């Protein structure tokens, strides 16, 4: 089977009003208040309240925060004030009551008691002499001030402010539809108008958790290991308001829940831990863009595959997905798979989710590109459907997002930490072009005694010429073990530097007497295509034991891997990294689903999993989704790329 056949299969398979943002305010329910009273106060209907606060239909509990639409609630409220202006005397007659007297003088019974205190202990009798207060009444109008302005403090995010003022994240966003994804220090926003004594403080000794859609106390018990009583003890308002989606809960701080960093896990073999035999339902979203493919000729399809990088990448990834599905079926996993062509369009992603029922989908793999993935993640977050990103990093980690690609920052830190921990390193040399000056300076800060070598520049225009000479490097080396960081994205510069370093490593006599006996090890904090260029000699990289951190490892044909063999037999070619990632990712997602209650719970049940080239060790952001915390440290050795022990 080749890519042309895959396109034909996919084509056959696929053959078969903007809402404007509105400003809102809040109302904190008082004991005894009804929805009708609140609606009347703000000149809105009960349906206006129910549409924004669906839980209010079931029960209106004290201290619950309701969202009130300001566009309808901006009418003034009439406030009547009374000022005491003396008293009238009254002698009680037979059959008179406090009620009849209050009606006669248009004052309340409480006001009569207030100025005739003997009535608190004794009933009203005939002949009692009363003083009736006389008031001057004035009427004023006020606009309800149910929200107030708040200045964002240093390091405050949305969840901290939502917790502080006792509202959910969605309620905070409804109050401030234009506040943006990330809050800035000094930014002015609106919050509920509660007193300082009612505000809650963030205690760093505790953890904090955002309640997801459809989560009840039983689900939280499984996820957090806390009974309802324990949660209510930490969050007393739960007894009155109950659980609400987006609510921020205080929890005991738990390293097991919040972090996997610094823990050496052994990979879990999920094949031997299968629990569920239910049919699992996954969806795959990829930018095939099949509507652009000419199906009337093989040459036309080949041309389109070669010209369209999204179609080419999607076919590679999808070939691995199909291999995983076939492997899962052979071990008895019951699986329903929906495949969607996103066409590389955000609008198409929205239409796919709107047209199809995703409520019972256990996980979504894709889309590939950041913008389309963000659109899908946002729409699926309302259903709490987990969505897995195949290749993107630095995503907006919503609660339902699984970012499988390790971040560049984590890779950079891993190789730096490794070099710093090597006690045999005598000296560090940093070679860089001008585009990577910041990286070079950061490395210099971490290795203060390091030598800096920059690309030679054109004397006329000052631009990089992307080369150095032997003396530039030789003068920077010292005796003993030298680690050389090379920071560039230019293949010619990589070829130039590695050639010089290899010649110095191969010919110790060429090194100055001051650095006799030098050992040279090459490294980079940013592995990129420049190091894989045909202009760069793998022999030189092997001689220099080129070290780098990577999100995936490289399989070796000598490993006799069953997946590689089966793929070559099926597609008549060796799988590339995209195909292997499609296989590894699909296997991991489905096996997590059949070995845990859901993929969220699997993060605790299976901290680390590993397949052909990829491993997955998810870490959860305190308020957000999950990112892959695993890193491979590898090096070139004997014309192969191997893991560093």
XYZ file of C-alpha atoms in Angstrom:
645
model
C 0.000 0.000 0.000
C 1.380 3.468 -0.883
C 0.241 7.071 -0.454
C -1.788 7.043 -3.690
C -3.825 4.119 -2.373
C -4.268 5.898 0.963
C -5.626 8.971 -0.830
C -8.125 6.839 -2.742
C -9.308 5.134 0.465
C -9.776 8.488 2.182
C -11.635 10.027 -0.759
C -14.049 7.082 -0.781
C -14.507 7.310 2.976
C -15.185 11.016 2.961
C -17.462 10.698 -0.092
C -19.876 8.512 1.602
C -24.736 33.447 13.360
C -22.028 35.122 15.291
C -22.768 35.776 19.009
C -21.690 39.180 20.247
C -19.893 39.482 23.576
C -21.981 40.996 26.331
C -21.012 42.734 29.559
C -22.170 41.160 32.784
C -22.356 41.851 36.480
C -22.869 39.511 39.422
C -25.271 39.062 42.296
C -24.527 37.131 45.484
C -27.661 35.323 46.612
C -28.847 36.116 50.122
C -30.732 33.713 52.348
C -34.417 33.625 51.448
C -34.062 35.390 48.085
C -35.943 34.012 45.098
C -35.138 34.153 41.404
C -38.264 36.248 40.839
C -37.133 38.845 43.399
C -33.661 39.062 41.880
C -35.062 39.388 38.360
C -37.395 42.164 39.499
C -34.561 44.009 41.203
C -32.474 44.124 38.030
C -35.355 44.691 35.596
C -34.746 41.395 33.825
C -36.752 38.197 33.392
C -36.221 34.906 35.190
C -35.286 33.382 31.818
C -32.442 35.900 31.557
C -31.096 34.519 34.835
C -31.646 30.853 33.932
C -29.932 31.219 30.554
C -26.683 32.294 32.229
C -27.126 30.339 35.469
C -28.733 26.967 34.602
C -28.069 25.582 38.103
C -30.468 28.190 39.501
C -33.366 26.207 38.009
C -32.733 23.356 40.432
C -32.027 25.278 43.606
C -31.037 28.802 44.591
C -28.558 28.422 47.423
C -27.295 31.251 49.648
C -23.941 32.794 48.642
C -24.262 31.497 45.084
C -22.906 34.029 42.572
C -25.333 34.722 39.708
C -24.335 36.313 36.411
C -26.588 39.274 35.541
C -26.619 40.745 31.988
C -25.725 44.414 32.383
C -27.197 45.335 29.012
C -30.568 44.627 30.593
C -29.730 45.448 34.193
C -28.600 49.017 33.795
C -31.894 50.560 34.854
C -31.803 52.578 38.053
C -33.121 51.212 41.316
C -35.384 53.458 43.408
C -34.141 53.831 46.963
C -36.473 55.304 49.631
C -34.839 56.875 52.708
C -36.597 58.143 55.851
C -35.413 60.773 58.338
C -37.002 60.988 61.805
C -38.876 64.266 62.298
C -40.432 63.928 65.769
C -43.289 61.857 67.206
C -47.070 61.762 67.417
C -48.814 60.596 70.592
C -51.370 57.816 70.424
C -53.496 56.197 73.138
C -54.488 52.629 72.319
C -58.172 51.949 71.960
C -60.084 48.707 72.426
C -59.520 46.156 69.623
C -56.577 48.105 68.156
C -53.519 46.100 67.149
C -49.982 46.971 66.169
C -50.914 46.120 62.602
C -53.893 48.503 62.504
C -51.870 51.281 64.133
C -48.980 50.798 61.697
C -51.388 51.053 58.782
C -53.067 54.142 60.211
C -49.791 56.072 60.542
C -47.995 54.408 57.595
C -45.091 53.138 59.653
C -43.841 49.625 60.254
C -44.614 47.576 63.349
C -40.870 47.306 63.983
C -40.602 51.123 64.014
C -43.400 51.332 66.610
C -41.619 48.775 68.814
C -38.308 50.541 68.335
C -39.626 53.693 70.026
C -41.884 51.871 72.505
C -39.516 49.261 73.873
C -41.976 47.836 76.432
C -43.754 46.198 73.483
C -40.814 43.815 73.017
C -41.739 42.085 76.288
C -45.462 42.813 76.623
C -48.477 42.628 74.331
C -50.309 45.778 73.264
C -53.133 46.688 75.722
C -55.994 49.169 75.766
C -54.852 52.499 77.211
C -51.138 52.079 76.302
C -49.612 55.439 75.474
C -47.447 55.221 72.364
C -45.148 57.586 70.556
C -45.419 57.152 66.798
C -42.376 58.216 64.751
C -42.924 60.814 62.064
C -40.593 60.589 59.073
C -39.604 62.861 56.228
C -39.406 60.559 53.213
C -37.033 61.167 50.277
C -36.616 59.135 47.103
C -33.343 58.663 45.198
C -32.281 56.462 42.305
C -29.177 54.287 42.260
C -27.555 52.064 39.640
C -26.840 48.628 41.138
C -23.174 48.228 42.035
C -22.927 44.451 42.124
C -19.406 44.449 40.699
C -16.349 46.541 41.406
C -13.049 47.251 39.727
C -9.977 45.286 40.728
C -6.296 45.836 39.871
C -4.419 42.652 38.942
C -1.502 42.052 41.305
C 1.946 40.624 40.374
C 1.832 36.934 39.335
C -1.971 36.808 39.563
C -3.708 34.686 36.973
C -7.383 34.130 36.256
C -7.742 31.147 38.587
C -6.314 33.023 41.586
C -8.747 35.907 41.125
C -11.698 33.566 40.499
C -10.898 31.686 43.714
C -10.356 34.901 45.662
C -13.821 36.230 44.787
C -15.675 32.906 44.920
C -16.660 32.623 41.252
C -15.867 30.215 38.414
C -13.428 30.977 35.623
C -16.266 31.246 33.103
C -18.048 33.738 35.376
C -14.879 35.839 35.640
C -14.552 35.779 31.842
C -18.229 36.727 31.461
C -17.633 39.754 33.673
C -14.599 40.697 31.570
C -15.118 39.536 27.962
C -12.146 41.582 26.709
C -9.584 40.879 29.426
C -7.496 38.515 27.216
C -5.999 35.080 27.781
C -3.172 36.225 30.070
C -3.650 38.884 32.747
C -1.084 41.660 33.055
C 0.095 43.240 36.303
C -1.828 46.484 36.840
C -4.664 45.486 34.508
C -8.122 46.658 35.629
C -10.926 44.078 35.634
C -14.361 43.643 37.204
C -15.034 41.301 40.131
C -18.022 40.676 42.455
C -18.603 43.513 44.917
C -17.948 41.559 48.106
C -16.224 42.785 51.255
C -12.544 42.192 51.994
C -13.465 39.812 54.805
C -15.373 37.667 52.293
C -12.391 37.436 49.932
C -10.412 34.196 50.081
C -6.621 34.011 50.248
C -4.344 31.727 48.239
C -2.356 29.495 50.576
C 0.699 28.089 48.780
C 0.729 25.134 51.190
C -2.352 23.821 49.388
C -3.090 22.755 45.847
C -5.949 24.159 43.793
C -8.156 22.359 41.303
C -10.604 23.551 38.643
C -13.820 21.495 38.467
C -14.321 20.115 34.956
C -17.657 19.670 33.123
C -19.806 16.801 34.444
C -17.508 16.212 37.441
C -19.222 15.186 40.647
C -17.888 14.219 44.038
C -17.411 10.593 42.971
C -15.243 11.602 40.006
C -13.207 13.926 42.202
C -12.705 11.125 44.705
C -11.165 8.961 41.978
C -9.015 11.777 40.624
C -7.954 13.554 43.822
C -8.396 10.782 46.385
C -10.613 13.016 48.542
C -14.037 12.224 49.978
C -16.838 14.783 49.753
C -16.516 15.572 53.467
C -12.803 16.390 53.056
C -13.484 18.704 50.125
C -16.280 20.449 52.032
C -14.005 20.934 55.042
C -11.466 22.725 52.836
C -14.157 24.542 50.843
C -17.099 25.300 53.220
C -19.098 27.038 50.483
C -19.606 23.639 48.816
C -22.241 22.774 51.424
C -24.378 25.651 50.189
C -23.543 25.986 46.485
C -22.615 22.404 45.542
C -20.101 21.630 42.775
C -20.114 23.930 39.760
C -18.181 23.620 36.506
C -15.155 25.937 36.576
C -15.215 26.291 40.377
C -11.766 26.512 42.010
C -11.331 24.097 44.924
C -8.655 24.112 47.589
C -7.036 20.658 47.935
C -4.151 19.196 49.933
C -0.952 19.801 47.955
C 0.096 16.590 46.251
C 3.284 16.005 44.295
C 1.649 12.898 42.817
C -1.139 14.996 41.330
C 0.757 18.130 40.390
C 4.205 17.037 39.262
C 6.269 14.259 37.735
C 9.514 16.235 37.525
C 12.546 14.818 39.235
C 11.075 11.307 39.522
C 12.720 8.429 37.695
C 9.856 6.296 36.404
C 10.171 2.993 34.612
C 7.974 2.781 31.534
C 4.655 1.068 32.105
C 3.704 -1.715 29.677
C -0.007 -1.040 29.178
C -0.476 -4.143 27.021
C -0.520 -6.222 30.200
C -2.877 -3.978 32.190
C -6.035 -3.910 30.113
C -9.186 -3.473 32.218
C -12.012 -2.304 29.972
C -13.507 -4.399 27.168
C -15.981 -1.702 26.162
C -15.831 -0.207 22.684
C -13.643 2.889 22.741
C -14.483 5.767 20.434
C -11.743 8.022 19.066
C -11.677 10.690 16.367
C -8.746 11.674 14.150
C -8.589 15.174 12.635
C -5.970 15.826 9.932
C -5.562 18.451 7.153
C -5.771 16.081 4.164
C -7.333 18.804 1.961
C -8.772 16.101 -0.282
C -11.005 18.643 -2.025
C -7.835 19.875 -3.776
C -6.755 16.448 -5.037
C -7.328 15.590 -8.707
C -8.507 11.967 -8.690
C -8.686 11.530 -12.457
C -5.033 10.483 -12.790
C -2.285 8.898 -10.742
C 0.176 11.547 -11.914
C -2.197 14.279 -10.692
C -2.410 12.713 -7.243
C 1.363 12.280 -7.068
C 1.845 15.897 -8.032
C -0.589 17.094 -5.370
C 1.093 14.990 -2.662
C 4.483 16.438 -3.612
C 3.187 20.014 -3.688
C 0.985 19.938 -0.583
C 3.038 19.591 2.645
C -0.139 19.207 4.744
C -1.453 16.326 2.642
C 1.971 14.664 2.665
C 2.365 15.015 6.462
C -1.210 13.854 7.069
C -0.760 10.730 4.933
C 2.465 9.826 6.755
C 0.871 10.283 10.178
C -2.342 8.515 9.173
C -0.426 5.495 7.847
C 0.961 5.048 11.362
C -2.529 5.489 12.852
C -3.847 2.670 10.615
C -1.004 0.395 11.689
C -1.829 1.074 15.342
C -5.547 0.393 14.807
C -4.699 -2.926 13.163
C -2.332 -3.865 16.002
C -4.933 -2.961 18.640
C -7.569 -5.097 16.944
C -5.238 -8.106 16.961
C -5.040 -7.914 20.770
C -8.828 -7.713 21.091
C -9.404 -3.976 21.571
C -12.839 -2.908 20.313
C -12.448 0.447 18.642
C -14.626 2.917 16.744
C -12.629 5.452 14.742
C -13.964 8.586 13.020
C -11.615 10.325 10.568
C -12.182 13.978 9.578
C -10.512 16.181 6.970
C -10.027 19.611 8.582
C -8.919 21.109 5.232
C -6.458 23.248 7.239
C -9.351 25.601 8.017
C -10.542 26.721 11.470
C -14.095 27.124 10.154
C -14.129 23.535 8.930
C -13.027 22.343 12.382
C -15.953 24.200 13.961
C -18.374 22.757 11.403
C -17.109 19.202 12.020
C -17.696 19.480 15.763
C -21.068 21.202 15.311
C -22.313 18.660 12.742
C -21.257 15.541 14.644
C -21.931 14.214 18.124
C -18.699 14.325 20.136
C -20.268 13.836 23.580
C -19.417 10.117 23.631
C -15.982 10.412 21.991
C -13.297 9.182 24.403
C -10.417 11.126 22.802
C -9.590 13.203 19.731
C -6.190 13.011 17.997
C -5.302 16.167 16.046
C -5.642 18.565 14.319
C -2.010 19.032 13.314
C -1.643 22.804 13.052
C -1.751 25.157 16.088
C -4.678 27.368 15.017
C -6.996 24.536 14.003
C -6.030 22.597 17.116
C -6.803 25.600 19.327
C -10.245 25.932 17.731
C -11.033 22.231 18.262
C -9.719 22.261 21.842
C -11.845 25.274 22.734
C -15.065 23.792 21.348
C -14.438 20.345 22.875
C -13.532 21.784 26.287
C -17.235 22.413 26.906
C -17.793 18.659 26.676
C -14.615 17.793 28.621
C -13.499 15.655 25.655
C -9.701 15.101 25.799
C -7.852 16.269 22.694
C -4.288 15.202 21.880
C -1.902 17.372 19.860
C 0.405 15.247 17.653
C 3.193 17.703 16.863
C 2.604 21.236 18.196
C 4.247 22.643 21.320
C 3.713 25.779 23.401
C -0.055 25.408 23.101
C -2.711 27.080 25.200
C -3.175 24.220 27.634
C -6.894 24.123 28.301
C -8.046 21.526 30.846
C -8.794 18.955 28.101
C -5.529 19.398 26.129
C -2.703 16.843 25.970
C 0.445 18.336 24.410
C 2.557 15.360 23.338
C 5.512 17.216 21.865
C 8.101 18.209 24.451
C 8.724 21.955 24.629
C 11.946 23.474 23.290
C 12.636 24.920 26.737
C 12.530 21.492 28.351
C 14.868 20.065 25.696
C 17.286 22.961 26.139
C 17.326 22.603 29.920
C 17.899 18.852 29.692
C 21.103 19.064 27.638
C 22.417 21.957 29.747
C 21.747 20.046 32.978
C 23.539 17.014 31.549
C 26.664 18.994 30.654
C 26.659 20.759 34.033
C 26.447 17.407 35.827
C 29.452 15.947 33.949
C 32.334 16.284 36.392
C 34.872 15.368 33.653
C 34.217 18.534 31.631
C 37.230 20.873 31.880
C 36.099 23.651 29.591
C 33.096 24.877 27.583
C 33.264 26.618 24.206
C 30.244 28.380 22.700
C 30.163 28.881 18.923
C 27.305 30.924 17.531
C 26.106 33.129 14.691
C 24.520 36.534 15.305
C 20.956 35.153 15.110
C 21.656 33.091 18.234
C 23.477 35.733 20.265
C 20.876 35.593 23.057
C 21.308 31.826 23.400
C 25.090 32.220 23.439
C 24.877 34.902 26.138
C 22.551 32.732 28.230
C 24.992 29.846 27.985
C 27.829 32.161 28.964
C 25.842 33.091 32.053
C 25.445 29.420 32.960
C 29.103 28.601 32.186
C 30.941 31.790 33.247
C 34.392 30.503 32.248
C 33.299 29.439 28.772
C 34.990 30.813 25.630
C 32.792 32.564 23.046
C 33.435 32.209 19.307
C 31.252 34.009 16.756
C 30.857 33.588 13.025
C 33.143 35.818 10.964
C 31.377 38.833 9.473
C 31.510 40.688 6.184
C 33.598 43.832 6.777
C 31.367 45.936 4.506
C 27.856 45.118 5.747
C 28.578 43.404 9.057
C 26.504 40.332 8.154
C 27.455 36.782 9.127
C 29.564 34.929 6.589
C 28.774 31.674 8.431
C 32.275 30.382 8.870
C 35.158 30.410 11.329
C 38.806 29.488 10.818
C 40.840 26.873 12.597
C 42.654 29.400 14.787
C 39.319 30.796 16.074
C 38.434 27.427 17.576
C 41.920 26.161 18.409
C 42.666 29.218 20.527
C 39.449 28.661 22.509
C 40.205 25.035 23.429
C 41.936 23.934 26.608
C 43.508 20.684 27.685
C 41.132 18.033 28.975
C 37.517 17.486 27.976
C 36.026 20.375 25.981
C 32.285 20.564 25.345
C 31.536 22.759 22.330
C 28.010 24.183 22.024
C 27.153 25.020 18.409
C 24.124 27.327 18.108
C 22.942 27.971 14.553
C 20.268 27.144 11.993
C 22.653 27.474 9.038
C 23.731 24.170 7.492
C 26.874 25.700 5.941
C 28.013 26.973 9.344
C 27.394 23.523 10.886
C 29.448 21.896 8.118
C 32.295 24.398 8.555
C 32.491 24.082 12.356
C 32.129 20.292 12.521
C 34.827 19.849 9.854
C 37.291 21.963 11.851
C 36.406 20.303 15.170
C 36.744 16.821 13.656
C 40.149 17.675 12.178
C 41.345 18.938 15.554
C 39.984 15.843 17.289
C 41.589 13.538 14.720
C 44.937 15.358 14.793
C 45.883 16.211 18.383
C 49.235 17.513 17.115
C 47.339 20.261 15.274
C 46.121 21.638 18.596
C 48.315 24.201 20.291
C 50.667 23.005 22.993
C 48.513 24.739 25.575
C 45.695 22.361 24.793
C 47.498 19.093 24.162
C 45.482 16.050 25.037
C 42.189 17.821 24.420
C 39.025 15.784 23.970
C 36.226 17.475 21.967
C 32.513 16.728 22.428
C 29.966 18.626 20.326
C 26.531 19.625 21.649
C 23.641 21.968 20.861
C 20.651 23.294 22.784
C 18.589 23.523 19.572
C 18.619 20.490 17.314
C 17.268 21.482 13.894
C 17.391 20.575 10.217
C 20.775 22.295 9.744
C 22.456 19.417 11.623
C 20.704 16.877 9.363
C 21.762 18.529 6.099
C 23.516 16.477 3.416
C 26.363 19.003 3.689
C 27.094 17.846 7.238
C 29.221 14.714 7.615
C 27.788 12.042 9.908
C 31.323 10.759 10.302
C 32.328 14.098 11.788
C 29.290 14.094 14.118
C 30.130 10.574 15.309
C 33.770 11.493 15.888
C 32.618 14.436 17.991
C 29.994 12.337 19.878
C 27.429 14.999 19.001
C 25.031 15.292 21.989
C 21.527 16.798 22.010
C 18.150 16.415 23.694
C 15.241 15.234 21.557
C 11.525 14.619 21.868
C 11.938 11.203 20.221
C 14.683 8.682 19.708
C 15.849 7.028 16.476
C 15.002 3.389 15.824
C 17.790 1.190 14.499
C 17.172 -1.464 11.887
C 19.219 -3.907 13.938
C 16.569 -3.724 16.672
C 14.348 -6.063 14.627
C 11.205 -4.100 15.583
C 7.945 -5.845 14.625
C 6.195 -2.569 13.771
C 8.969 -1.572 11.348
C 8.811 -4.956 9.637
C 5.035 -4.861 9.305
C 5.072 -1.297 8.008
C 7.673 -2.122 5.345
C 5.641 -5.134 4.276
C 2.443 -3.064 4.057
C 3.722 0.166 2.491
C 6.906 -1.096 0.773
C 9.008 1.572 2.450
C 10.630 2.308 5.797
C 8.419 4.444 8.053
C 9.550 8.022 8.610
C 9.312 9.806 11.958
C 5.802 11.123 11.222
C 4.467 7.634 10.535
C 6.113 6.256 13.666
C 4.636 9.099 15.712
C 1.176 8.313 14.323
C 1.613 4.715 15.461
C 3.106 5.492 18.885
C 0.571 8.199 19.710
C -2.481 6.170 18.698
C -1.260 3.129 20.607
C -0.694 5.232 23.714
C -4.058 7.019 23.601
C -6.109 3.850 23.108
C -4.153 1.757 25.613
C -4.572 4.483 28.219
C -8.314 4.399 27.563
C -8.615 0.625 28.047
C -6.389 0.477 31.138
C -7.851 3.401 33.126
C -11.223 4.989 33.762
C -10.313 7.625 31.173
C -7.236 9.291 29.739
C -7.183 11.859 32.553
C -6.955 9.138 35.204
C -4.279 7.340 33.159
C -1.857 10.168 33.896
C -1.698 8.906 37.479
C -2.071 5.214 36.627
C 0.680 5.182 33.975
C 3.192 7.992 34.647
C 5.497 6.919 31.782
C 4.859 4.881 28.631
C 7.240 4.164 25.744
C 6.853 2.777 22.230
C 8.958 2.630 19.046
C 10.442 6.144 19.099
C 8.316 8.123 21.520
C 7.618 8.146 25.234
C 4.898 9.957 27.151
C 5.165 11.216 30.731
C 2.382 13.729 31.195
C 2.562 16.498 33.740
C -0.531 18.567 34.552
C -0.390 22.325 34.815
C -1.858 23.477 38.118
C -4.710 25.119 36.235
C -4.628 23.826 32.723
C -4.029 20.742 30.642
C -1.234 18.219 30.291
C 2.181 18.363 28.631
C 4.710 15.660 27.863
C 7.570 15.895 30.308
C 9.769 13.187 28.757
C 13.088 13.830 27.015
C 15.566 11.615 25.188
C 19.236 12.465 25.598
C 21.040 11.058 22.542
C 24.392 11.194 20.782
C 26.007 10.207 17.490
C 28.150 7.114 17.878
C 29.558 4.835 15.193
C 27.330 6.427 12.536
C 24.223 5.765 14.637
C 22.149 7.865 17.011
C 21.972 6.146 20.388
C 20.562 6.988 23.803
C 22.981 8.379 26.364
C 23.069 6.202 29.442
